[in-house]
Amino acid sequence: MSEDKDSTTSQSDLPPKPGKRLTLGHIADQLGISTATVSLALRDSPLVAEETREKVKQTAEEIGYIYNRSAASLRTSRSQIVGVAVHDILNPYFAEVFSALEDVLEEQGQMIFICNHRDDVKRQRGFVNTLLQHRADGLILCPSVGTTAEEINRLVDQGIPVTLVAREVPGVWAPCVRGDDLAGTYQITKHLLAQGHTKIGMVGGRRDSSTGRHRNEGWRKALKDAGIDPDMQVDLPELMTQADGRAAVPAIMNADERPTAIVGFNDLVAFGMMTTFRRAGIEPGPDMAITGYDDIDGADARTPALTTVANQPDKIGRLAALTLLRQVAGDRVPNKPIVIEPELRIRESSPPPGVRLAQRLAD
C-alpha cells in the first residue's frame, strides 16, 4: 500500500502547465498602441519615436517577450542574419578579419552565423544550405578548395548577396575582397635577393586556392627576374600551420641544395620552422633567413622579430562587410576583385647570410 502511495506522483510535483506564447499583441495591449508600432519599435525603426521604442523594449523585457526573427523575416524578407565562412578560424589573421567585419555588420543590426569549414567543401555546402533555410540576408565566404563558380553563381542567381574574402574563384558573379598576394611575395623575395641570398625556398600554401597560387607565383616571378630557376629551389606546397612548419624542417635540411632563406606561406608556417630550426642547431636569421606573411599579432615580438607582409586584415574585413551590405540594400556591385595593397615589414629574421640582427638567446 505504501509502495503504491510512494509511486504515485502528486499534482504538486508536476511542472506547471505551459502558458501561451507571448505575442506582439500582449505588448500592444499593455501600452495601448498597435502591433505594427510594436514591431517597428523592436526593430529600432526611426518611424517610431525614441521614447516609444524604449517603452516597448522595456515592456518586452519585463514580460519576457522574445522577438520572433523567423516571423519577422517572412514579413520583411529580411532575417538580419549574415553567414561568414572561412577555412581556419584558429589562424589569428582570420580572427582579425572576422573581428573587423563583425564590427561593421553588428552596427547595422546583423546577427552573424560563422562556419570554420576547414577546406572541406562538403562542410561548406552544408553550412550554406543551413543559411538558406534560415533565409539569411547574405554570405561572406573565404571559399574552400574545391568550390566551383557554378555553386556560387547559383546563390547569386537566387538573389542571395555573396562577397568572397581572401580567396577568389574564377568566373564567379560576386565581388571578392583580398590582398595582392602575388605582389606581397614578390616584394619579400626581392628583399631576400637584395640581402644577398640566391638559394631561396618557399614553404606552404594550398596551390588549389588562389592565395596559394598567387603567393607561389610572386616568389617564382622574383626569382626569374633575378635569373634564378625556381624549379631548382625547395618548394613545399600544402603546408598551412605551425605544425606543418615544424614538419617541413627535415626536408629543408636534407635538400640537395639547402637554401639560405625561406619564404613562408604565412606567419604560422614561419613560426613553426623557426622553433624547429633552432632546436636543430640552425639559428633563424644568421643561419637561415626566414620570412612569413600576414603580420599577425606577435610577429614583431619573436626573437628574431619576423620579417613579413602586412596583409591588412582590418581593411579587408571592413570592406567585405560594407560590400555585402551594399548588395543587401539592393545595390549592384561589380563582380571583380577589390585588391588591397600589402606592406612589407622588414625585421630581424631576414639578414644577409651569416649576419645576426637579433640578440642571441641564452642556452
Coordinates of C-alpha atoms in Angstrom, one line a residue:
M1 CA 0.0 0.0 0.0
S2 CA 2.8 2.4 1.0
E3 CA 4.7 1.4 -2.3
D4 CA 1.6 2.4 -4.3
K5 CA 1.4 5.7 -2.4
D6 CA 5.1 6.5 -3.0
S7 CA 5.0 5.6 -6.7
T8 CA 2.0 7.9 -7.2
T9 CA 3.2 11.4 -8.3
S10 CA 1.3 14.1 -6.5
Q11 CA -0.2 17.0 -8.5
S12 CA 2.2 19.4 -6.7
D13 CA 5.2 17.5 -8.1
L14 CA 4.3 18.2 -11.7
P15 CA 5.8 21.1 -13.6
P16 CA 3.4 24.0 -14.2
K17 CA 1.3 23.8 -17.3
P18 CA 2.9 25.7 -20.2
G19 CA 1.3 29.1 -20.7
K20 CA 0.5 30.7 -24.0
R21 CA 3.4 32.1 -26.1
L22 CA 3.7 35.8 -25.7
T23 CA 3.0 37.8 -28.9
L24 CA 3.3 41.4 -30.1
G25 CA -0.3 41.8 -29.1
H26 CA 0.5 41.4 -25.4
I27 CA 2.8 44.4 -25.6
A28 CA 0.5 46.4 -27.8
D29 CA -2.5 45.9 -25.4
Q30 CA -0.4 46.8 -22.4
L31 CA 0.8 50.0 -23.9
G32 CA -2.3 50.9 -25.9
I33 CA -0.6 51.0 -29.3
S34 CA -0.8 49.0 -32.4
T35 CA 1.1 45.7 -33.1
A36 CA 2.6 47.4 -36.1
T37 CA 4.1 50.1 -33.9
V38 CA 5.5 47.4 -31.5
S39 CA 7.1 45.5 -34.4
L40 CA 8.7 48.7 -35.7
A41 CA 10.0 49.6 -32.3
L42 CA 11.6 46.3 -31.7
R43 CA 13.4 46.7 -35.0
D44 CA 14.6 50.2 -34.0
S45 CA 12.7 51.8 -36.8
P46 CA 13.2 55.6 -37.0
L47 CA 9.5 55.7 -37.8
V48 CA 8.7 55.2 -34.1
A49 CA 9.6 57.9 -31.6
E50 CA 12.6 57.1 -29.4
E51 CA 10.5 57.3 -26.2
T52 CA 8.0 54.8 -27.6
R53 CA 10.8 52.5 -28.7
E54 CA 12.2 52.5 -25.2
K55 CA 8.8 51.8 -23.6
V56 CA 8.2 48.9 -26.0
K57 CA 11.6 47.4 -25.3
Q58 CA 11.3 47.8 -21.5
T59 CA 7.8 46.2 -21.6
A60 CA 9.1 43.3 -23.7
E61 CA 11.9 42.6 -21.3
E62 CA 9.6 42.8 -18.3
I63 CA 7.1 40.3 -19.6
G64 CA 9.8 38.0 -21.1
Y65 CA 8.8 38.5 -24.8
I66 CA 11.4 37.1 -27.3
Y67 CA 11.4 38.7 -30.7
N68 CA 10.3 36.1 -33.4
R69 CA 13.0 36.7 -36.0
S70 CA 11.6 34.0 -38.3
A71 CA 8.2 35.5 -38.4
A72 CA 9.7 39.0 -38.9
S73 CA 11.7 37.7 -41.9
L74 CA 8.5 36.5 -43.6
R75 CA 7.0 40.0 -43.2
T76 CA 10.1 41.9 -44.3
S77 CA 12.0 39.4 -46.5
R78 CA 15.0 40.2 -44.2
S79 CA 16.3 38.0 -41.5
Q80 CA 19.1 40.2 -40.3
I81 CA 21.4 37.2 -40.4
V82 CA 24.7 37.0 -42.3
G83 CA 26.8 33.9 -42.7
V84 CA 30.6 34.0 -42.5
A85 CA 32.6 31.0 -43.6
V86 CA 36.4 30.7 -43.6
H87 CA 38.8 27.8 -43.7
D88 CA 40.8 28.4 -40.5
I89 CA 39.2 30.5 -37.7
L90 CA 42.2 29.4 -35.5
N91 CA 44.5 31.4 -37.7
P92 CA 45.0 34.8 -36.0
Y93 CA 44.8 36.5 -39.4
F94 CA 41.2 35.3 -40.0
A95 CA 40.3 36.1 -36.4
E96 CA 41.3 39.7 -37.2
V97 CA 39.4 39.7 -40.4
F98 CA 36.3 38.4 -38.6
S99 CA 36.6 40.9 -35.9
A100 CA 36.6 43.8 -38.4
L101 CA 33.6 42.6 -40.4
E102 CA 31.7 41.7 -37.3
D103 CA 32.0 45.3 -36.1
V104 CA 30.5 46.6 -39.3
L105 CA 27.7 44.1 -39.5
E106 CA 26.7 44.5 -35.9
E107 CA 26.5 48.3 -36.4
Q108 CA 23.8 47.5 -38.9
G109 CA 21.9 45.1 -36.6
Q110 CA 23.1 42.0 -38.4
M111 CA 23.5 38.7 -36.5
I112 CA 26.4 36.5 -37.6
F113 CA 26.5 32.8 -38.1
I114 CA 30.1 31.5 -38.5
C115 CA 31.5 28.4 -40.0
N116 CA 35.0 27.0 -39.9
H117 CA 34.8 24.8 -43.0
R118 CA 38.5 23.6 -42.8
D119 CA 38.8 23.4 -46.6
D120 CA 36.1 20.7 -46.6
V121 CA 33.8 21.7 -49.4
K122 CA 31.0 19.4 -48.2
R123 CA 31.1 21.1 -44.8
Q124 CA 30.9 24.4 -46.5
R125 CA 27.9 23.4 -48.6
G126 CA 26.1 22.1 -45.5
F127 CA 26.6 25.5 -43.9
V128 CA 25.3 27.3 -46.9
N129 CA 22.2 25.1 -47.0
T130 CA 21.5 25.9 -43.4
L131 CA 21.8 29.6 -44.1
L132 CA 19.3 29.3 -46.9
Q133 CA 16.9 27.5 -44.6
H134 CA 17.2 30.5 -42.2
R135 CA 16.6 32.9 -45.0
A136 CA 20.0 34.6 -44.4
D137 CA 20.4 38.1 -45.9
G138 CA 23.8 37.2 -47.4
L139 CA 27.1 35.3 -47.2
I140 CA 30.7 36.3 -46.7
L141 CA 32.8 33.4 -47.9
C142 CA 36.5 32.5 -47.9
P143 CA 35.8 29.6 -50.3
S144 CA 37.0 26.1 -49.6
V145 CA 39.4 24.4 -52.0
G146 CA 37.0 22.7 -54.5
T147 CA 34.4 25.4 -54.6
T148 CA 33.1 25.9 -58.1
A149 CA 31.9 29.0 -59.7
E150 CA 28.6 27.3 -60.6
E151 CA 27.6 26.7 -57.0
I152 CA 28.4 30.4 -56.0
N153 CA 26.6 31.7 -59.1
R154 CA 23.6 29.6 -58.3
L155 CA 23.3 31.5 -55.0
V156 CA 23.7 34.8 -56.8
D157 CA 21.1 33.8 -59.3
Q158 CA 18.6 33.1 -56.5
G159 CA 19.2 36.7 -55.2
I160 CA 21.5 35.8 -52.3
P161 CA 24.1 38.5 -51.8
V162 CA 27.6 36.9 -51.7
T163 CA 31.0 38.5 -51.1
L164 CA 34.2 36.5 -51.3
V165 CA 37.1 37.3 -49.0
A166 CA 40.8 36.5 -49.2
R167 CA 40.3 33.8 -51.9
E168 CA 38.7 34.3 -55.3
V169 CA 37.1 31.7 -57.6
P170 CA 37.4 32.5 -61.4
G171 CA 34.1 33.0 -63.1
V172 CA 32.1 33.9 -60.0
W173 CA 29.3 36.6 -60.3
A174 CA 30.3 38.1 -57.0
P175 CA 32.8 40.6 -55.7
C176 CA 36.0 39.5 -53.9
V177 CA 38.0 41.5 -51.3
R178 CA 41.5 40.2 -51.0
G179 CA 45.2 41.2 -50.6
D180 CA 47.5 41.4 -53.6
D181 CA 49.2 38.1 -52.7
L182 CA 51.4 37.9 -55.8
A183 CA 52.8 41.4 -55.1
G184 CA 53.4 40.6 -51.5
T185 CA 55.6 37.5 -52.0
Y186 CA 57.3 39.2 -55.0
Q187 CA 58.3 42.1 -52.6
I188 CA 59.5 39.8 -49.8
T189 CA 61.5 37.6 -52.2
K190 CA 63.1 40.7 -53.8
H191 CA 64.1 41.7 -50.3
L192 CA 65.9 38.4 -49.7
L193 CA 67.6 38.7 -53.0
A194 CA 68.8 42.2 -52.1
Q195 CA 70.2 40.8 -48.9
G196 CA 72.5 38.5 -51.0
H197 CA 70.5 35.3 -50.9
T198 CA 70.5 33.2 -54.1
K199 CA 69.1 29.9 -52.7
I200 CA 65.6 30.9 -51.6
G201 CA 63.0 28.2 -51.0
M202 CA 59.2 28.5 -50.4
V203 CA 57.3 26.6 -47.8
G204 CA 53.5 26.3 -47.7
G205 CA 50.3 27.3 -49.5
R206 CA 47.5 25.2 -51.0
R207 CA 48.1 25.6 -54.7
D208 CA 44.4 24.8 -55.5
S209 CA 43.5 28.0 -53.8
S210 CA 44.0 31.4 -55.4
T211 CA 46.0 32.6 -52.4
G212 CA 48.4 29.6 -52.6
R213 CA 48.8 30.0 -56.3
H214 CA 49.3 33.8 -56.2
R215 CA 51.9 33.7 -53.4
N216 CA 53.8 31.0 -55.2
E217 CA 53.7 32.9 -58.5
G218 CA 55.1 36.0 -56.7
W219 CA 58.0 34.0 -55.4
R220 CA 58.7 32.5 -58.8
K221 CA 58.5 35.8 -60.6
A222 CA 61.0 37.4 -58.3
L223 CA 63.5 34.6 -58.8
K224 CA 63.0 34.5 -62.5
D225 CA 63.5 38.3 -62.7
A226 CA 66.9 37.7 -60.9
G227 CA 67.9 34.9 -63.3
I228 CA 67.3 32.1 -60.8
D229 CA 65.3 29.0 -61.8
P230 CA 62.6 28.5 -59.1
D231 CA 62.3 24.8 -60.1
M232 CA 65.8 24.3 -58.7
Q233 CA 64.8 25.7 -55.3
V234 CA 63.0 24.0 -52.4
D235 CA 59.2 24.3 -52.9
L236 CA 57.0 22.5 -50.4
P237 CA 53.2 23.0 -51.0
E238 CA 50.1 22.4 -48.9
L239 CA 51.5 23.5 -45.6
M240 CA 49.4 26.0 -43.5
T241 CA 50.0 25.7 -39.8
Q242 CA 52.8 25.8 -37.2
A243 CA 52.8 22.0 -37.0
D244 CA 53.3 22.0 -40.8
G245 CA 56.2 24.4 -40.5
R246 CA 57.8 22.2 -37.9
A247 CA 57.3 19.1 -40.1
A248 CA 58.9 20.8 -43.1
V249 CA 62.3 21.4 -41.5
P250 CA 63.8 17.9 -42.1
A251 CA 63.0 18.1 -45.8
I252 CA 64.7 21.5 -46.0
M253 CA 67.8 20.4 -44.1
N254 CA 68.1 17.3 -46.3
A255 CA 67.6 19.1 -49.6
D256 CA 70.4 18.6 -52.2
E257 CA 70.7 22.4 -52.4
R258 CA 69.9 23.6 -48.9
P259 CA 68.5 27.1 -49.1
T260 CA 69.9 30.0 -47.1
A261 CA 66.5 31.7 -46.9
I262 CA 62.9 30.6 -46.8
V263 CA 59.7 32.4 -47.9
G264 CA 56.9 31.1 -45.6
F265 CA 53.4 31.0 -46.9
N266 CA 52.2 32.6 -43.7
D267 CA 53.4 33.6 -40.3
L268 CA 52.3 30.4 -38.7
V269 CA 54.4 28.2 -41.0
A270 CA 57.3 30.6 -40.4
F271 CA 56.9 30.3 -36.6
G272 CA 56.9 26.5 -36.8
M273 CA 60.1 26.5 -38.9
M274 CA 61.9 29.0 -36.6
T275 CA 61.4 26.8 -33.5
T276 CA 62.4 23.6 -35.1
F277 CA 65.5 25.0 -36.9
R278 CA 66.7 26.4 -33.5
R279 CA 66.3 23.0 -31.9
A280 CA 68.4 21.5 -34.8
G281 CA 71.2 24.0 -34.1
I282 CA 70.4 26.3 -37.0
E283 CA 69.8 29.8 -35.8
P284 CA 66.9 31.6 -37.5
G285 CA 68.4 34.8 -39.0
P286 CA 72.1 34.3 -39.4
D287 CA 72.0 30.6 -40.3
M288 CA 68.6 30.6 -42.1
A289 CA 66.7 33.7 -43.1
I290 CA 63.0 33.2 -42.6
T291 CA 60.0 35.3 -43.7
G292 CA 56.3 35.0 -43.1
Y293 CA 53.1 36.6 -44.4
D294 CA 50.1 38.3 -42.8
D295 CA 51.9 40.1 -39.9
I296 CA 49.7 38.6 -37.2
D297 CA 49.8 39.7 -33.6
G298 CA 53.2 38.8 -32.1
A299 CA 55.2 38.6 -35.3
D300 CA 57.3 41.5 -34.1
A301 CA 57.8 40.1 -30.6
R302 CA 59.7 37.0 -31.6
T303 CA 63.5 36.5 -31.4
P304 CA 64.3 37.3 -34.1
A305 CA 61.4 39.5 -34.9
L306 CA 59.8 38.1 -38.1
T307 CA 60.1 39.8 -41.4
T308 CA 56.6 39.5 -43.0
V309 CA 53.9 41.1 -45.2
A310 CA 51.1 43.1 -43.6
N311 CA 48.0 41.8 -45.3
Q312 CA 45.6 44.5 -43.9
P313 CA 43.0 42.2 -42.2
D314 CA 41.1 45.2 -40.7
K315 CA 40.7 46.9 -44.1
I316 CA 39.8 43.6 -45.8
G317 CA 37.2 42.7 -43.2
R318 CA 35.5 46.1 -43.2
L319 CA 35.4 46.3 -47.0
A320 CA 34.0 42.8 -47.2
A321 CA 31.2 43.7 -44.8
L322 CA 30.4 47.0 -46.5
T323 CA 30.4 45.4 -49.9
L324 CA 27.9 42.8 -48.7
L325 CA 25.7 45.4 -47.0
R326 CA 25.6 47.3 -50.3
Q327 CA 24.3 44.2 -52.0
V328 CA 21.7 43.5 -49.3
A329 CA 20.5 47.1 -49.7
G330 CA 19.9 46.4 -53.4
D331 CA 23.0 48.0 -55.0
R332 CA 24.6 46.3 -58.0
V333 CA 28.2 45.7 -57.1
P334 CA 30.7 44.8 -59.9
N335 CA 31.8 41.2 -59.7
K336 CA 35.5 41.9 -59.7
P337 CA 38.3 41.7 -57.1
I338 CA 38.8 44.6 -54.7
V339 CA 42.6 44.2 -54.2
I340 CA 44.3 45.7 -51.1
E341 CA 48.0 46.5 -51.5
P342 CA 50.2 44.7 -49.0
E343 CA 53.1 46.3 -47.0
L344 CA 56.5 44.8 -46.4
R345 CA 57.6 44.7 -42.8
I346 CA 61.4 44.2 -42.6
R347 CA 62.7 42.9 -39.3
E348 CA 65.5 40.8 -37.8
S349 CA 64.7 37.4 -39.3
S350 CA 65.9 38.1 -42.8
P351 CA 69.5 39.4 -42.6
P352 CA 72.3 38.8 -45.2
P353 CA 73.8 35.3 -44.8
G354 CA 75.8 34.9 -41.6
V355 CA 74.7 38.3 -40.2
R356 CA 73.0 38.4 -36.8
L357 CA 70.5 41.2 -36.1
A358 CA 68.7 39.9 -33.1
Q359 CA 70.1 39.3 -29.6
R360 CA 71.4 35.7 -29.1
L361 CA 69.1 33.6 -27.0
A362 CA 70.6 32.2 -23.8
D363 CA 71.3 28.5 -23.9

